[in-house]
């Protein structure tokens, strides 16, 4: 990305092993993230030009001398942070705050080849080379599925719970899928787009709320005897969506927020009186990857359906444009 709205595909030097713990992947599929739209829209400043992309699945080409568990020829999925998976924070399940973490976005996964630092801790191999129809779902595990899943876990979605999801992008839709898998009794998806509502229902939403802001909060209260939801996933990252999430949560309930917060400030007094648990941040996707790969491999979930646009890598700019204009939920890029 050369600046807001300016995405170009060009030849860069092929990545090579730098550290003995690195691996080089041949990327089978990459994609555009909702968070890539923040710099695209000029909301987030970067050092231009910046390599883009932090979601990836592919085949290991080469590994450094110290890599033990990952082998050339394996198909692997990794998260948007490279992590050692051995430090105290990783072992507690918060790999996205690993003391050795490296942001994959800085290396640029929207590419044919990708260097992955800390390969043993970062990459999870699939049982075999996946059939073509599984690749998109495996790719989703790299970020959007893992992030939606973390949102649902942070919101303590589970049996007997009513879960509301704020945001109908790929993460929000997959938070619906996660809530269903985690056994939620009732799942309220907030969306005013017909095609997204349809996918939300397919993923397990039992109710749809089209209203936003105060009216959206009221609608959720009406569906929950005036109490609010037990669990609310916030998957947008704006002031409005955050307020909506906290106010739609019942006292004692849980908010899981996974939208990257931009210009959000919370009023201490509102938070005080909400009696809500509020937990979120960059998802520790690595914690969930083995389980998510297993569910995908056994065809118990089909998260790859959030990719409603597929383009060759050299048309990446069209993928950004389509997502920016909300013509596409999520664009998959084929190197
Ligand atoms: Zn770590």
XYZ file of C-alpha atoms and ligand atoms in Angstrom:
336
model
C 0.000 0.000 0.000
C 1.489 3.287 -1.121
C -1.022 5.396 0.730
C -4.755 5.550 1.388
C -6.642 3.954 -1.493
C -3.423 3.128 -3.331
C -2.734 -0.611 -3.536
C -0.239 -1.903 -6.094
C 1.054 -5.371 -6.830
C 4.703 -5.396 -7.706
C 7.830 -7.532 -7.656
C 9.701 -7.525 -4.361
C 12.800 -9.404 -3.405
C 11.943 -13.003 -2.471
C 12.087 -13.573 1.295
C 14.925 -15.715 2.599
C 15.652 -17.410 5.908
C 17.015 -14.703 8.224
C 16.857 -16.364 11.647
C 17.434 -20.108 12.137
C 13.877 -20.297 13.562
C 12.295 -18.972 10.320
C 10.315 -20.813 7.681
C 9.531 -19.742 4.136
C 6.021 -20.505 2.895
C 4.614 -20.666 -0.590
C 1.291 -18.951 0.086
C -1.700 -20.949 -1.204
C -4.227 -18.300 -0.225
C -4.159 -14.890 1.425
C -6.838 -12.263 1.911
C -7.761 -8.687 2.730
C -8.640 -8.040 6.375
C -11.200 -5.583 7.680
C -8.295 -4.058 9.617
C -6.437 -3.451 6.317
C -9.233 -0.999 5.523
C -8.197 1.364 8.348
C -4.996 2.473 6.546
C -6.768 2.128 3.178
C -9.299 4.712 4.369
C -6.579 6.935 5.794
C -7.788 6.431 9.377
C -4.529 4.748 10.366
C -1.179 6.151 9.265
C 1.629 3.842 8.156
C 5.145 4.131 6.785
C 4.403 4.102 3.060
C 4.901 2.050 1.045
C 3.985 -0.826 3.359
C 3.744 -4.542 2.547
C 0.239 -5.744 3.387
C -1.501 -8.877 4.584
C -1.309 -10.939 7.743
C -3.589 -13.897 6.991
C -2.103 -16.874 5.212
C -2.101 -20.602 4.619
C 0.375 -22.407 2.450
C 3.083 -24.973 1.907
C 6.399 -24.884 3.723
C 9.226 -24.447 1.215
C 12.217 -24.170 3.468
C 13.028 -24.054 7.183
C 15.899 -22.634 9.192
C 18.440 -24.830 10.980
C 16.689 -24.631 14.385
C 13.181 -25.450 13.186
C 12.144 -28.827 14.605
C 8.413 -29.477 14.189
C 7.635 -27.813 10.867
C 8.876 -29.541 7.710
C 9.115 -28.649 4.030
C 6.104 -29.927 2.088
C 3.641 -29.538 4.955
C 0.528 -27.408 4.575
C 0.389 -24.990 7.491
C -1.767 -22.257 8.977
C -0.410 -19.530 11.237
C -1.798 -16.522 13.014
C -1.208 -12.818 12.335
C 1.407 -12.768 15.084
C 4.471 -14.944 14.895
C 4.936 -16.216 18.447
C 7.278 -18.529 20.336
C 4.364 -20.365 22.018
C 6.667 -21.132 24.952
C 6.872 -17.932 27.045
C 4.724 -17.498 30.126
C 2.173 -15.315 28.301
C 1.856 -17.839 25.455
C 1.460 -20.723 27.866
C -1.358 -18.818 29.552
C -3.134 -18.707 26.170
C -2.373 -15.105 25.238
C -0.022 -15.714 22.319
C -1.019 -12.400 20.727
C 0.962 -10.712 23.517
C 3.921 -13.120 23.320
C 7.104 -11.502 24.657
C 8.823 -12.420 21.354
C 5.948 -11.669 18.991
C 6.506 -10.424 15.451
C 3.617 -8.843 13.476
C 3.094 -10.792 10.244
C 1.557 -7.737 8.579
C 4.989 -6.107 8.507
C 6.250 -9.029 6.385
C 3.314 -8.913 3.981
C 1.296 -12.119 3.540
C -0.482 -10.840 0.418
C 2.352 -12.335 -1.579
C 3.566 -15.514 -3.268
C 6.246 -16.183 -0.677
C 6.291 -15.328 3.008
C 8.898 -15.497 5.743
C 7.416 -16.723 9.017
C 9.556 -16.091 12.119
C 9.374 -18.482 15.099
C 8.030 -21.194 12.799
C 7.725 -23.933 15.432
C 5.631 -21.755 17.715
C 3.609 -20.062 14.992
C 2.673 -22.634 12.365
C 0.235 -25.502 12.791
C 0.383 -28.229 10.104
C -2.805 -29.810 8.785
C -3.059 -33.647 8.864
C -2.355 -33.798 5.119
C -2.427 -31.561 2.038
C -6.017 -30.245 2.078
C -8.428 -30.658 -0.797
C -9.091 -27.417 -2.644
C -12.463 -26.767 -0.992
C -10.902 -26.747 2.493
C -8.241 -24.150 1.724
C -10.488 -21.120 2.165
C -11.773 -22.337 5.533
C -8.230 -23.078 6.688
C -7.219 -19.586 5.615
C -10.057 -18.117 7.667
C -8.614 -19.802 10.770
C -5.546 -17.568 10.392
C -7.462 -14.522 11.588
C -11.197 -13.957 11.081
C -12.350 -17.309 12.438
C -9.825 -17.235 15.269
C -10.768 -13.651 16.071
C -14.515 -14.300 16.008
C -13.899 -17.370 18.143
C -11.923 -15.374 20.698
C -14.703 -12.755 20.754
C -17.218 -15.476 21.615
C -14.906 -17.047 24.223
C -14.138 -13.646 25.786
C -17.886 -12.976 25.929
C -18.278 -16.389 27.615
C -20.727 -17.684 25.023
C -21.958 -21.121 26.038
C -24.931 -23.336 26.881
C -27.953 -21.462 28.198
C -26.571 -18.107 27.092
C -28.059 -15.459 24.841
C -25.277 -14.035 22.695
C -25.554 -10.812 20.682
C -23.037 -9.975 17.969
C -22.403 -6.358 16.973
C -20.929 -6.200 13.462
C -21.759 -8.231 10.361
C -18.311 -8.342 8.756
C -16.465 -11.633 8.478
C -15.399 -11.554 12.144
C -18.934 -10.862 13.368
C -20.381 -13.625 11.193
C -17.775 -16.087 12.444
C -18.446 -15.020 16.029
C -21.990 -16.224 15.342
C -20.557 -19.556 14.125
C -18.340 -19.739 17.219
C -21.209 -18.973 19.602
C -23.203 -21.790 17.993
C -20.281 -24.229 18.316
C -19.791 -23.199 21.933
C -23.401 -24.162 22.602
C -25.170 -20.794 22.931
C -28.932 -21.103 23.211
C -29.909 -17.941 21.393
C -27.783 -15.876 19.018
C -28.777 -12.382 17.953
C -26.956 -11.035 14.898
C -27.041 -7.280 14.329
C -27.125 -6.636 10.587
C -29.077 -4.649 8.062
C -27.692 -6.401 4.973
C -29.803 -9.202 3.581
C -26.962 -11.395 2.279
C -25.099 -11.104 5.582
C -28.257 -11.852 7.541
C -28.662 -15.008 5.474
C -25.134 -16.194 6.258
C -25.590 -15.288 9.942
C -28.690 -17.506 10.056
C -26.825 -20.298 8.298
C -24.083 -20.019 10.936
C -26.598 -20.265 13.772
C -28.211 -16.872 14.403
C -31.710 -17.301 15.817
C -32.654 -13.600 15.668
C -31.675 -10.619 13.554
C -31.697 -7.026 14.803
C -31.511 -4.378 12.095
C -31.572 -1.299 14.323
C -28.415 0.425 15.484
C -27.333 2.622 18.415
C -30.065 3.210 21.043
C -32.709 1.474 18.964
C -30.414 -1.564 18.582
C -29.857 -1.748 22.332
C -33.612 -1.463 22.918
C -34.282 -4.252 20.416
C -31.876 -6.583 22.240
C -33.441 -5.725 25.584
C -36.874 -6.487 24.150
C -35.651 -9.922 23.089
C -34.205 -10.633 26.559
C -37.025 -9.651 28.950
C -35.524 -6.194 29.347
C -32.270 -7.571 30.803
C -29.797 -7.503 27.936
C -27.744 -10.370 26.532
C -25.495 -12.547 28.698
C -22.720 -12.263 26.126
C -22.045 -9.581 23.541
C -19.338 -9.752 20.900
C -18.172 -6.397 19.546
C -16.617 -6.848 16.089
C -16.395 -3.355 14.609
C -14.161 -1.072 16.691
C -16.046 2.222 16.680
C -17.426 4.339 19.514
C -20.955 3.495 18.452
C -20.396 -0.263 18.292
C -18.573 -0.332 21.630
C -21.314 1.673 23.377
C -23.896 -0.577 21.801
C -22.103 -3.715 22.994
C -21.683 -2.588 26.600
C -25.209 -1.236 26.882
C -26.738 -4.385 25.375
C -25.023 -6.559 28.018
C -26.934 -7.465 31.174
C -25.400 -6.786 34.602
C -22.931 -9.581 35.305
C -22.672 -10.353 31.589
C -19.600 -10.363 29.386
C -18.454 -8.245 26.466
C -15.830 -9.731 24.127
C -14.424 -6.951 21.971
C -12.316 -7.829 18.965
C -12.889 -4.906 16.614
C -9.641 -2.889 16.457
C -10.668 0.187 18.471
C -10.315 3.469 16.579
C -11.262 6.686 18.375
C -13.070 4.790 21.121
C -13.171 6.150 24.648
C -15.195 4.647 27.437
C -16.919 6.606 30.147
C -15.792 5.305 33.546
C -19.128 5.987 35.176
C -21.054 4.142 32.433
C -18.671 1.226 32.787
C -19.029 1.317 36.585
C -22.805 1.092 36.465
C -22.866 -1.501 33.677
C -21.567 -4.266 35.980
C -20.246 -5.886 32.800
C -17.063 -7.888 32.326
C -15.187 -6.367 29.400
C -12.413 -8.409 27.797
C -10.852 -8.237 24.365
C -7.910 -7.251 22.249
C -5.927 -8.849 19.446
C -7.086 -12.456 19.387
C -4.666 -15.138 20.561
C -5.557 -17.143 17.457
C -2.712 -19.591 18.050
C -4.526 -20.847 21.186
C -7.468 -21.976 19.071
C -5.745 -23.102 15.842
C -5.424 -26.848 16.565
C -9.106 -27.089 17.520
C -10.266 -24.936 14.593
C -8.196 -26.908 12.072
C -9.710 -30.096 13.458
C -13.290 -28.790 13.097
C -12.573 -27.669 9.530
C -10.746 -30.873 8.593
C -13.725 -32.939 9.778
C -16.101 -30.608 7.924
C -18.006 -29.699 11.068
C -17.797 -26.004 10.239
C -17.546 -24.107 6.958
C -16.117 -20.680 7.857
C -14.698 -20.239 4.332
C -18.123 -19.062 3.159
C -17.274 -15.547 4.367
C -15.044 -15.233 1.295
C -17.561 -14.015 -1.259
C -14.949 -12.668 -3.669
C -11.909 -14.486 -5.020
C -9.268 -12.731 -7.097
C -5.814 -13.496 -8.416
C -3.202 -11.709 -6.307
C -2.401 -9.222 -9.057
C -5.948 -7.843 -8.725
C -5.534 -7.189 -4.990
C -6.511 -3.534 -5.432
C -9.981 -4.633 -6.583
C -10.321 -6.726 -3.439
C -9.636 -3.694 -1.245
C -12.065 -1.578 -3.234
C -14.844 -4.172 -3.038
C -14.471 -4.526 0.719
C -14.219 -0.780 1.256
C -17.470 -0.279 -0.660
C -19.028 -3.249 1.154
C -19.604 -5.042 -2.154
C -17.755 -7.996 -0.645
C -17.653 -9.377 2.896
C -14.110 -10.635 2.410
C -11.775 -10.947 -0.548
C -9.565 -14.014 -0.992
C -6.367 -13.521 -2.980
C -4.755 -16.353 -4.947
C -1.034 -15.903 -5.583
Zn 5.427 -16.294 23.758
